[in-house]
């Protein structure tokens, strides 16, 4: 089970940090993806990933502004978001899969958090 927290309302240029804690049975090694879904629905897009060994990747629009990290001892993952823009407004989801290397697509992740709303005002 994945429990997210940390969303909210922030002005453009501000920062937020999302947390995602994995509880219950967890794989000995798993990778993490952070996704978001813009208002009005549509597809969830991959924002960033982190492998079991800590290698990260990001979509181009958030590079240099967002940072994915994890604390393996606490089974907690983080998405640090700086220099937020109105276009970043979305519901953000963390997801995990029982492989050390992250996937790139929604269907590759069997475990999902409930989502947390991030709203960036202009």
Tab-separated table of N, CA, C and O in Angstrom:
chain	number	residue	atom	x	y	z
A	1	UNK	N	0.847	-1.188	0.000
A	1	UNK	CA	0.000	0.000	0.000
A	1	UNK	C	0.892	1.251	0.000
A	1	UNK	O	1.921	1.275	0.654
A	2	UNK	N	0.466	2.246	-0.777
A	2	UNK	CA	1.234	3.479	-0.887
A	2	UNK	C	0.375	4.622	-0.375
A	2	UNK	O	-0.769	4.782	-0.793
A	3	UNK	N	0.935	5.426	0.520
A	3	UNK	CA	0.217	6.558	1.091
A	3	UNK	C	0.962	7.837	0.764
A	3	UNK	O	2.119	7.999	1.158
A	4	UNK	N	0.281	8.734	0.045
A	4	UNK	CA	0.897	9.983	-0.374
A	4	UNK	C	0.471	11.125	0.534
A	4	UNK	O	-0.619	11.118	1.111
A	5	UNK	N	1.322	12.130	0.572
A	5	UNK	CA	0.997	13.344	1.316
A	5	UNK	C	1.817	14.488	0.750
A	5	UNK	O	2.788	14.257	0.015
A	6	UNK	N	1.423	15.707	1.093
A	6	UNK	CA	2.233	16.861	0.762
A	6	UNK	C	1.699	17.769	-0.320
A	6	UNK	O	2.315	18.801	-0.610
A	7	UNK	N	0.584	17.422	-0.940
A	7	UNK	CA	0.044	18.297	-1.966
A	7	UNK	C	-0.556	19.558	-1.370
A	7	UNK	O	-0.631	19.712	-0.151
A	8	UNK	N	-0.970	20.473	-2.243
A	8	UNK	CA	-1.586	21.694	-1.758
A	8	UNK	C	-1.596	22.767	-2.815
A	8	UNK	O	-1.355	22.505	-3.999
A	9	UNK	N	-1.878	23.979	-2.358
A	9	UNK	CA	-1.950	25.153	-3.226
A	9	UNK	C	-0.697	25.990	-3.018
A	9	UNK	O	-0.319	26.279	-1.873
A	10	UNK	N	-0.064	26.392	-4.102
A	10	UNK	CA	1.157	27.181	-4.018
A	10	UNK	C	1.167	28.194	-5.157
A	10	UNK	O	0.586	27.932	-6.224
A	11	UNK	N	1.813	29.308	-4.949
A	11	UNK	CA	1.938	30.303	-6.002
A	11	UNK	C	3.037	29.894	-6.980
A	11	UNK	O	3.969	29.153	-6.613
A	12	UNK	N	2.926	30.396	-8.177
A	12	UNK	CA	3.963	30.138	-9.173
A	12	UNK	C	5.319	30.566	-8.627
A	12	UNK	O	5.441	31.623	-7.997
A	13	UNK	N	6.312	29.725	-8.876
A	13	UNK	CA	7.642	29.971	-8.354
A	13	UNK	C	7.904	29.323	-7.014
A	13	UNK	O	9.048	29.270	-6.552
A	14	UNK	N	6.858	28.828	-6.389
A	14	UNK	CA	6.993	28.203	-5.082
A	14	UNK	C	7.440	26.758	-5.158
A	14	UNK	O	7.726	26.227	-6.237
A	15	UNK	N	7.466	26.132	-3.982
A	15	UNK	CA	7.959	24.758	-3.872
A	15	UNK	C	7.005	23.901	-3.045
A	15	UNK	O	6.304	24.413	-2.157
A	16	UNK	N	7.002	22.623	-3.358
A	16	UNK	CA	6.284	21.630	-2.576
A	16	UNK	C	7.099	20.344	-2.578
A	16	UNK	O	7.812	20.063	-3.560
A	17	UNK	N	6.954	19.571	-1.526
A	17	UNK	CA	7.555	18.233	-1.491
A	17	UNK	C	6.460	17.215	-1.214
A	17	UNK	O	5.734	17.318	-0.218
A	18	UNK	N	6.338	16.259	-2.108
A	18	UNK	CA	5.396	15.163	-1.937
A	18	UNK	C	6.126	13.966	-1.332
A	18	UNK	O	7.284	13.701	-1.660
A	19	UNK	N	5.421	13.267	-0.465
A	19	UNK	CA	5.970	12.051	0.142
A	19	UNK	C	5.077	10.876	-0.205
A	19	UNK	O	3.863	11.026	-0.378
A	20	UNK	N	5.674	9.720	-0.254
A	20	UNK	CA	4.933	8.493	-0.557
A	20	UNK	C	5.553	7.378	0.269
A	20	UNK	O	6.706	7.012	0.063
A	21	UNK	N	4.785	6.857	1.219
A	21	UNK	CA	5.308	5.804	2.087
A	21	UNK	C	4.689	4.466	1.701
A	21	UNK	O	3.463	4.356	1.577
A	22	UNK	N	5.553	3.488	1.534
A	22	UNK	CA	5.105	2.128	1.232
A	22	UNK	C	4.969	1.344	2.527
A	22	UNK	O	5.896	1.313	3.338
A	23	UNK	N	3.809	0.744	2.730
A	23	UNK	CA	3.572	-0.046	3.934
A	23	UNK	C	3.093	-1.441	3.546
A	23	UNK	O	2.719	-1.694	2.407
A	24	UNK	N	3.126	-2.315	4.518
A	24	UNK	CA	2.722	-3.684	4.242
A	24	UNK	C	3.860	-4.442	3.584
A	24	UNK	O	5.026	-4.112	3.749
A	25	UNK	N	3.515	-5.431	2.816
A	25	UNK	CA	4.549	-6.227	2.164
A	25	UNK	C	5.222	-5.400	1.069
A	25	UNK	O	4.575	-4.827	0.220
A	26	UNK	N	6.520	-5.310	1.120
A	26	UNK	CA	7.256	-4.604	0.075
A	26	UNK	C	8.315	-5.542	-0.494
A	26	UNK	O	8.879	-6.364	0.225
A	27	UNK	N	8.552	-5.403	-1.758
A	27	UNK	CA	9.559	-6.213	-2.429
A	27	UNK	C	10.935	-5.911	-1.862
A	27	UNK	O	11.183	-4.838	-1.317
A	28	UNK	N	11.828	-6.863	-2.002
A	28	UNK	CA	13.195	-6.618	-1.542
A	28	UNK	C	13.866	-5.547	-2.380
A	28	UNK	O	14.795	-4.904	-1.923
A	29	UNK	N	13.434	-5.373	-3.615
A	29	UNK	CA	13.956	-4.285	-4.431
A	29	UNK	C	12.842	-3.816	-5.352
A	29	UNK	O	12.211	-4.635	-6.022
A	30	UNK	N	12.585	-2.535	-5.352
A	30	UNK	CA	11.532	-2.011	-6.200
A	30	UNK	C	11.916	-0.638	-6.699
A	30	UNK	O	12.726	0.063	-6.078
A	31	UNK	N	11.356	-0.262	-7.804
A	31	UNK	CA	11.596	1.052	-8.381
A	31	UNK	C	10.313	1.881	-8.293
A	31	UNK	O	9.226	1.337	-8.065
A	32	UNK	N	10.466	3.160	-8.494
A	32	UNK	CA	9.385	4.109	-8.230
A	32	UNK	C	9.189	5.042	-9.411
A	32	UNK	O	10.161	5.514	-10.007
A	33	UNK	N	7.943	5.298	-9.716
A	33	UNK	CA	7.607	6.305	-10.701
A	33	UNK	C	6.661	7.325	-10.098
A	33	UNK	O	5.774	6.963	-9.313
A	34	UNK	N	6.860	8.567	-10.414
A	34	UNK	CA	5.912	9.625	-10.074
A	34	UNK	C	5.207	10.042	-11.362
A	34	UNK	O	5.873	10.378	-12.349
A	35	UNK	N	3.890	10.037	-11.318
A	35	UNK	CA	3.075	10.403	-12.462
A	35	UNK	C	2.185	11.582	-12.083
A	35	UNK	O	1.986	11.879	-10.896
A	36	UNK	N	1.620	12.233	-13.095
A	36	UNK	CA	0.640	13.259	-12.832
A	36	UNK	C	-0.456	13.219	-13.895
A	36	UNK	O	-0.221	12.791	-15.020
A	37	UNK	N	-1.616	13.691	-13.463
A	37	UNK	CA	-2.769	13.745	-14.358
A	37	UNK	C	-3.365	15.144	-14.260
A	37	UNK	O	-3.800	15.586	-13.196
A	38	UNK	N	-3.387	15.827	-15.378
A	38	UNK	CA	-3.839	17.215	-15.418
A	38	UNK	C	-5.339	17.315	-15.200
A	38	UNK	O	-6.070	16.335	-15.386
A	39	UNK	N	-5.827	18.507	-14.832
A	39	UNK	CA	-7.271	18.695	-14.662
A	39	UNK	C	-8.038	18.320	-15.927
A	39	UNK	O	-7.562	18.556	-17.039
A	40	UNK	N	-9.193	17.737	-15.742
A	40	UNK	CA	-9.995	17.327	-16.882
A	40	UNK	C	-9.740	15.904	-17.309
A	40	UNK	O	-10.366	15.427	-18.261
A	41	UNK	N	-8.853	15.222	-16.632
A	41	UNK	CA	-8.588	13.828	-16.953
A	41	UNK	C	-7.479	13.681	-17.972
A	41	UNK	O	-6.523	14.447	-17.976
A	42	UNK	N	-7.595	12.741	-18.830
A	42	UNK	CA	-6.543	12.480	-19.790
A	42	UNK	C	-5.552	11.474	-19.236
A	42	UNK	O	-5.728	10.940	-18.142
A	43	UNK	N	-4.532	11.236	-19.965
A	43	UNK	CA	-3.572	10.213	-19.571
A	43	UNK	C	-2.675	10.712	-18.435
A	43	UNK	O	-2.385	11.902	-18.330
A	44	UNK	N	-2.250	9.778	-17.639
A	44	UNK	CA	-1.238	10.089	-16.639
A	44	UNK	C	0.120	10.123	-17.335
A	44	UNK	O	0.443	9.227	-18.108
A	45	UNK	N	0.888	11.150	-17.046
A	45	UNK	CA	2.205	11.265	-17.655
A	45	UNK	C	3.292	11.054	-16.607
A	45	UNK	O	3.145	11.443	-15.444
A	46	UNK	N	4.350	10.442	-17.060
A	46	UNK	CA	5.469	10.160	-16.171
A	46	UNK	C	6.253	11.437	-15.907
A	46	UNK	O	6.654	12.130	-16.843
A	47	UNK	N	6.472	11.724	-14.640
A	47	UNK	CA	7.214	12.924	-14.257
A	47	UNK	C	8.668	12.585	-13.982
A	47	UNK	O	9.577	13.275	-14.457
A	48	UNK	N	8.880	11.532	-13.214
A	48	UNK	CA	10.235	11.141	-12.868
A	48	UNK	C	10.263	9.758	-12.265
A	48	UNK	O	9.236	9.258	-11.803
A	49	UNK	N	11.434	9.153	-12.300
A	49	UNK	CA	11.594	7.803	-11.754
A	49	UNK	C	12.868	7.705	-10.941
A	49	UNK	O	13.792	8.514	-11.094
A	50	UNK	N	12.888	6.688	-10.098
A	50	UNK	CA	14.115	6.379	-9.365
A	50	UNK	C	14.235	4.870	-9.258
A	50	UNK	O	13.268	4.177	-8.912
A	51	UNK	N	15.406	4.375	-9.572
A	51	UNK	CA	15.637	2.937	-9.517
A	51	UNK	C	15.955	2.509	-8.082
A	51	UNK	O	16.117	3.340	-7.182
A	52	UNK	N	16.074	1.195	-7.896
A	52	UNK	CA	16.413	0.685	-6.571
A	52	UNK	C	17.774	1.215	-6.112
A	52	UNK	O	17.995	1.474	-4.940
A	53	UNK	N	18.666	1.420	-7.069
A	53	UNK	CA	20.022	1.888	-6.734
A	53	UNK	C	20.123	3.404	-6.691
A	53	UNK	O	21.203	3.935	-6.439
A	54	UNK	N	19.012	4.098	-6.984
A	54	UNK	CA	19.024	5.549	-6.842
A	54	UNK	C	19.233	6.336	-8.124
A	54	UNK	O	19.354	7.564	-8.075
A	55	UNK	N	19.232	5.671	-9.254
A	55	UNK	CA	19.366	6.380	-10.529
A	55	UNK	C	18.034	7.048	-10.869
A	55	UNK	O	16.982	6.413	-10.809
A	56	UNK	N	18.088	8.317	-11.233
A	56	UNK	CA	16.863	9.077	-11.503
A	56	UNK	C	16.774	9.501	-12.966
A	56	UNK	O	17.793	9.646	-13.648
A	57	UNK	N	15.544	9.685	-13.406
A	57	UNK	CA	15.266	10.218	-14.734
A	57	UNK	C	14.022	11.101	-14.654
A	57	UNK	O	13.146	10.867	-13.812
A	58	UNK	N	13.950	12.097	-15.553
A	58	UNK	CA	12.855	13.059	-15.507
A	58	UNK	C	12.361	13.380	-16.917
A	58	UNK	O	13.126	13.328	-17.887
A	59	UNK	N	11.093	13.775	-16.974
A	59	UNK	CA	10.614	14.304	-18.250
A	59	UNK	C	11.242	15.673	-18.446
A	59	UNK	O	11.588	16.375	-17.485
A	60	UNK	N	11.381	16.067	-19.693
A	60	UNK	CA	12.131	17.289	-20.018
A	60	UNK	C	11.564	18.521	-19.329
A	60	UNK	O	12.308	19.398	-18.884
A	61	UNK	N	10.244	18.607	-19.224
A	61	UNK	CA	9.630	19.835	-18.711
A	61	UNK	C	9.891	20.072	-17.227
A	61	UNK	O	9.638	21.176	-16.734
A	62	UNK	N	10.376	19.062	-16.510
A	62	UNK	CA	10.627	19.247	-15.075
A	62	UNK	C	12.107	19.135	-14.715
A	62	UNK	O	12.474	19.341	-13.551
A	63	UNK	N	12.931	18.842	-15.692
A	63	UNK	CA	14.364	18.720	-15.413
A	63	UNK	C	14.908	20.022	-14.841
A	63	UNK	O	14.613	21.108	-15.335
A	64	UNK	N	15.700	19.885	-13.794
A	64	UNK	CA	16.264	21.056	-13.143
A	64	UNK	C	15.356	21.683	-12.112
A	64	UNK	O	15.791	22.554	-11.343
A	65	UNK	N	14.073	21.272	-12.085
A	65	UNK	CA	13.123	21.828	-11.126
A	65	UNK	C	12.637	20.772	-10.124
A	65	UNK	O	12.383	21.091	-8.965
A	66	UNK	N	12.479	19.538	-10.569
A	66	UNK	CA	11.971	18.455	-9.724
A	66	UNK	C	13.096	17.492	-9.383
A	66	UNK	O	13.996	17.251	-10.199
A	67	UNK	N	13.005	16.925	-8.187
A	67	UNK	CA	13.977	15.924	-7.755
A	67	UNK	C	13.249	14.762	-7.088
A	67	UNK	O	12.463	14.974	-6.152
A	68	UNK	N	13.539	13.561	-7.577
A	68	UNK	CA	12.996	12.346	-6.981
A	68	UNK	C	14.065	11.740	-6.078
A	68	UNK	O	15.240	11.667	-6.453
A	69	UNK	N	13.669	11.317	-4.896
A	69	UNK	CA	14.605	10.674	-3.986
A	69	UNK	C	13.870	9.599	-3.190
A	69	UNK	O	12.641	9.481	-3.274
A	70	UNK	N	14.635	8.826	-2.461
A	70	UNK	CA	14.011	7.782	-1.653
A	70	UNK	C	14.851	7.512	-0.423
A	70	UNK	O	16.071	7.678	-0.434
A	71	UNK	N	14.176	7.082	0.632
A	71	UNK	CA	14.831	6.628	1.852
A	71	UNK	C	14.447	5.157	1.995
A	71	UNK	O	13.334	4.843	2.422
A	72	UNK	N	15.342	4.286	1.638
A	72	UNK	CA	15.008	2.858	1.604
A	72	UNK	C	14.723	2.324	2.998
A	72	UNK	O	13.892	1.436	3.169
A	73	UNK	N	15.411	2.859	3.998
A	73	UNK	CA	15.188	2.384	5.374
A	73	UNK	C	13.767	2.686	5.838
A	73	UNK	O	13.178	1.931	6.614
A	74	UNK	N	13.211	3.781	5.357
A	74	UNK	CA	11.860	4.192	5.755
A	74	UNK	C	10.816	3.780	4.733
A	74	UNK	O	9.622	4.056	4.926
A	75	UNK	N	11.248	3.166	3.630
A	75	UNK	CA	10.318	2.827	2.544
A	75	UNK	C	9.501	4.048	2.118
A	75	UNK	O	8.289	3.962	1.895
A	76	UNK	N	10.168	5.168	2.022
A	76	UNK	CA	9.496	6.420	1.677
A	76	UNK	C	10.192	7.063	0.482
A	76	UNK	O	11.415	7.074	0.413
A	77	UNK	N	9.376	7.572	-0.426
A	77	UNK	CA	9.873	8.227	-1.623
A	77	UNK	C	9.407	9.671	-1.621
A	77	UNK	O	8.364	9.994	-1.029
A	78	UNK	N	10.160	10.517	-2.300
A	78	UNK	CA	9.874	11.941	-2.281
A	78	UNK	C	9.925	12.523	-3.685
A	78	UNK	O	10.688	12.055	-4.536
A	79	UNK	N	9.115	13.550	-3.891
A	79	UNK	CA	9.183	14.343	-5.118
A	79	UNK	C	9.284	15.799	-4.667
A	79	UNK	O	8.296	16.381	-4.223
A	80	UNK	N	10.493	16.341	-4.776
A	80	UNK	CA	10.723	17.737	-4.449
A	80	UNK	C	10.468	18.562	-5.698
A	80	UNK	O	11.084	18.319	-6.737
A	81	UNK	N	9.569	19.547	-5.589
A	81	UNK	CA	9.195	20.350	-6.752
A	81	UNK	C	9.496	21.810	-6.467
A	81	UNK	O	8.941	22.389	-5.525
A	82	UNK	N	10.376	22.389	-7.258
A	82	UNK	CA	10.751	23.795	-7.126
A	82	UNK	C	10.340	24.562	-8.370
A	82	UNK	O	10.059	23.974	-9.415
A	83	UNK	N	10.334	25.882	-8.258
A	83	UNK	CA	9.993	26.751	-9.389
A	83	UNK	C	8.717	26.287	-10.074
A	83	UNK	O	8.659	26.164	-11.312
A	84	UNK	N	7.703	26.034	-9.283
A	84	UNK	CA	6.460	25.497	-9.822
A	84	UNK	C	5.778	26.480	-10.763
A	84	UNK	O	5.847	27.708	-10.566
A	85	UNK	N	5.109	25.916	-11.754
A	85	UNK	CA	4.400	26.683	-12.773
A	85	UNK	C	2.935	26.269	-12.791
A	85	UNK	O	2.611	25.136	-12.408
A	86	UNK	N	2.057	27.147	-13.263
A	86	UNK	CA	0.646	26.746	-13.377
A	86	UNK	C	0.453	25.467	-14.184
A	86	UNK	O	-0.450	24.671	-13.887
A	87	UNK	N	1.305	25.237	-15.170
A	87	UNK	CA	1.198	24.023	-15.988
A	87	UNK	C	1.509	22.755	-15.197
A	87	UNK	O	1.234	21.647	-15.674
A	88	UNK	N	2.085	22.910	-13.987
A	88	UNK	CA	2.358	21.735	-13.146
A	88	UNK	C	1.132	21.309	-12.345
A	88	UNK	O	1.169	20.287	-11.656
A	89	UNK	N	0.064	22.084	-12.426
A	89	UNK	CA	-1.157	21.738	-11.705
A	89	UNK	C	-1.688	20.388	-12.169
A	89	UNK	O	-1.895	20.169	-13.360
A	90	UNK	N	-1.875	19.485	-11.212
A	90	UNK	CA	-2.307	18.125	-11.544
A	90	UNK	C	-2.505	17.339	-10.252
A	90	UNK	O	-2.124	17.792	-9.170
A	91	UNK	N	-3.074	16.161	-10.401
A	91	UNK	CA	-3.040	15.163	-9.326
A	91	UNK	C	-1.775	14.332	-9.535
A	91	UNK	O	-1.548	13.815	-10.627
A	92	UNK	N	-0.980	14.241	-8.498
A	92	UNK	CA	0.283	13.517	-8.569
A	92	UNK	C	0.153	12.160	-7.876
A	92	UNK	O	-0.416	12.061	-6.783
A	93	UNK	N	0.708	11.145	-8.535
A	93	UNK	CA	0.643	9.782	-8.036
A	93	UNK	C	2.043	9.194	-7.929
A	93	UNK	O	2.866	9.388	-8.823
A	94	UNK	N	2.284	8.456	-6.867
A	94	UNK	CA	3.471	7.614	-6.827
A	94	UNK	C	3.048	6.191	-7.167
A	94	UNK	O	1.905	5.791	-6.902
A	95	UNK	N	3.966	5.468	-7.750
A	95	UNK	CA	3.702	4.098	-8.152
A	95	UNK	C	4.981	3.290	-8.023
A	95	UNK	O	6.085	3.834	-8.189
A	96	UNK	N	4.838	2.007	-7.728
A	96	UNK	CA	6.015	1.153	-7.611
A	96	UNK	C	5.834	-0.128	-8.414
A	96	UNK	O	4.710	-0.531	-8.726
A	97	UNK	N	6.956	-0.730	-8.718
A	97	UNK	CA	6.928	-2.040	-9.360
A	97	UNK	C	8.070	-2.869	-8.800
A	97	UNK	O	9.092	-2.315	-8.367
A	98	UNK	N	7.894	-4.175	-8.806
A	98	UNK	CA	8.848	-5.079	-8.155
A	98	UNK	C	10.027	-5.411	-9.053
A	98	UNK	O	10.369	-6.578	-9.239
A	99	UNK	N	10.613	-4.392	-9.611
A	99	UNK	CA	11.839	-4.519	-10.372
A	99	UNK	C	12.748	-3.362	-9.977
A	99	UNK	O	12.279	-2.261	-9.697
A	100	UNK	N	14.022	-3.605	-10.020
A	100	UNK	CA	14.959	-2.556	-9.648
A	100	UNK	C	15.013	-1.412	-10.639
A	100	UNK	O	15.363	-0.289	-10.272
A	101	UNK	N	14.666	-1.694	-11.892
A	101	UNK	CA	14.700	-0.681	-12.945
A	101	UNK	C	13.294	-0.155	-13.193
A	101	UNK	O	12.358	-0.934	-13.374
A	102	UNK	N	13.120	1.153	-13.219
A	102	UNK	CA	11.772	1.703	-13.405
A	102	UNK	C	11.230	1.460	-14.811
A	102	UNK	O	11.989	1.307	-15.761
A	103	UNK	N	9.914	1.440	-14.913
A	103	UNK	CA	9.263	1.413	-16.211
A	103	UNK	C	8.928	2.821	-16.658
A	103	UNK	O	9.059	3.788	-15.892
A	104	UNK	N	8.474	2.917	-17.897
A	104	UNK	CA	8.148	4.216	-18.475
A	104	UNK	C	6.646	4.423	-18.656
A	104	UNK	O	6.218	5.530	-18.993
A	105	UNK	N	5.868	3.373	-18.440
A	105	UNK	CA	4.451	3.433	-18.766
A	105	UNK	C	3.595	3.062	-17.566
A	105	UNK	O	3.993	2.299	-16.688
A	106	UNK	N	2.370	3.582	-17.580
A	106	UNK	CA	1.435	3.339	-16.479
A	106	UNK	C	1.245	1.849	-16.240
A	106	UNK	O	1.260	1.386	-15.097
A	107	UNK	N	1.104	1.074	-17.293
A	107	UNK	CA	0.762	-0.343	-17.132
A	107	UNK	C	1.883	-1.144	-16.485
A	107	UNK	O	1.666	-2.277	-16.039
A	108	UNK	N	3.068	-0.592	-16.414
A	108	UNK	CA	4.200	-1.317	-15.833
A	108	UNK	C	4.225	-1.239	-14.314
A	108	UNK	O	5.065	-1.869	-13.679
A	109	UNK	N	3.332	-0.450	-13.742
A	109	UNK	CA	3.319	-0.255	-12.295
A	109	UNK	C	2.032	-0.844	-11.698
A	109	UNK	O	0.947	-0.305	-11.912
A	110	UNK	N	2.143	-1.906	-10.911
A	110	UNK	CA	0.938	-2.502	-10.322
A	110	UNK	C	0.459	-1.829	-9.040
A	110	UNK	O	-0.686	-2.043	-8.621
A	111	UNK	N	1.316	-1.058	-8.414
A	111	UNK	CA	0.968	-0.481	-7.112
A	111	UNK	C	0.932	1.045	-7.217
A	111	UNK	O	1.901	1.660	-7.692
A	112	UNK	N	-0.162	1.627	-6.719
A	112	UNK	CA	-0.387	3.061	-6.861
A	112	UNK	C	-0.849	3.688	-5.563
A	112	UNK	O	-1.591	3.062	-4.785
A	113	UNK	N	-0.404	4.932	-5.349
A	113	UNK	CA	-0.961	5.722	-4.270
A	113	UNK	C	-2.307	6.295	-4.674
A	113	UNK	O	-2.743	6.159	-5.819
A	114	UNK	N	-2.943	6.959	-3.732
A	114	UNK	CA	-4.289	7.484	-3.972
A	114	UNK	C	-4.274	8.798	-4.733
A	114	UNK	O	-5.320	9.250	-5.216
A	115	UNK	N	-3.102	9.404	-4.855
A	115	UNK	CA	-2.989	10.676	-5.550
A	115	UNK	C	-3.127	11.845	-4.595
A	115	UNK	O	-3.847	11.774	-3.585
A	116	UNK	N	-2.421	12.920	-4.918
A	116	UNK	CA	-2.510	14.135	-4.117
A	116	UNK	C	-2.542	15.337	-5.059
A	116	UNK	O	-1.801	15.384	-6.040
A	117	UNK	N	-3.424	16.281	-4.759
A	117	UNK	CA	-3.637	17.412	-5.652
A	117	UNK	C	-2.560	18.471	-5.437
A	117	UNK	O	-2.273	18.862	-4.293
A	118	UNK	N	-1.993	18.925	-6.529
A	118	UNK	CA	-1.068	20.063	-6.522
A	118	UNK	C	-1.674	21.139	-7.421
A	118	UNK	O	-1.950	20.886	-8.594
A	119	UNK	N	-1.876	22.318	-6.856
A	119	UNK	CA	-2.430	23.432	-7.612
A	119	UNK	C	-1.474	24.604	-7.538
A	119	UNK	O	-1.092	25.024	-6.437
A	120	UNK	N	-1.085	25.107	-8.699
A	120	UNK	CA	-0.151	26.220	-8.777
A	120	UNK	C	-0.894	27.415	-9.359
A	120	UNK	O	-1.374	27.358	-10.499
A	121	UNK	N	-0.980	28.470	-8.580
A	121	UNK	CA	-1.691	29.664	-9.035
A	121	UNK	C	-0.715	30.648	-9.668
A	121	UNK	O	0.449	30.719	-9.291
A	122	UNK	N	-1.229	31.405	-10.628
A	122	UNK	CA	-0.366	32.360	-11.337
A	122	UNK	C	-0.364	33.713	-10.646
A	122	UNK	O	-1.123	33.974	-9.736
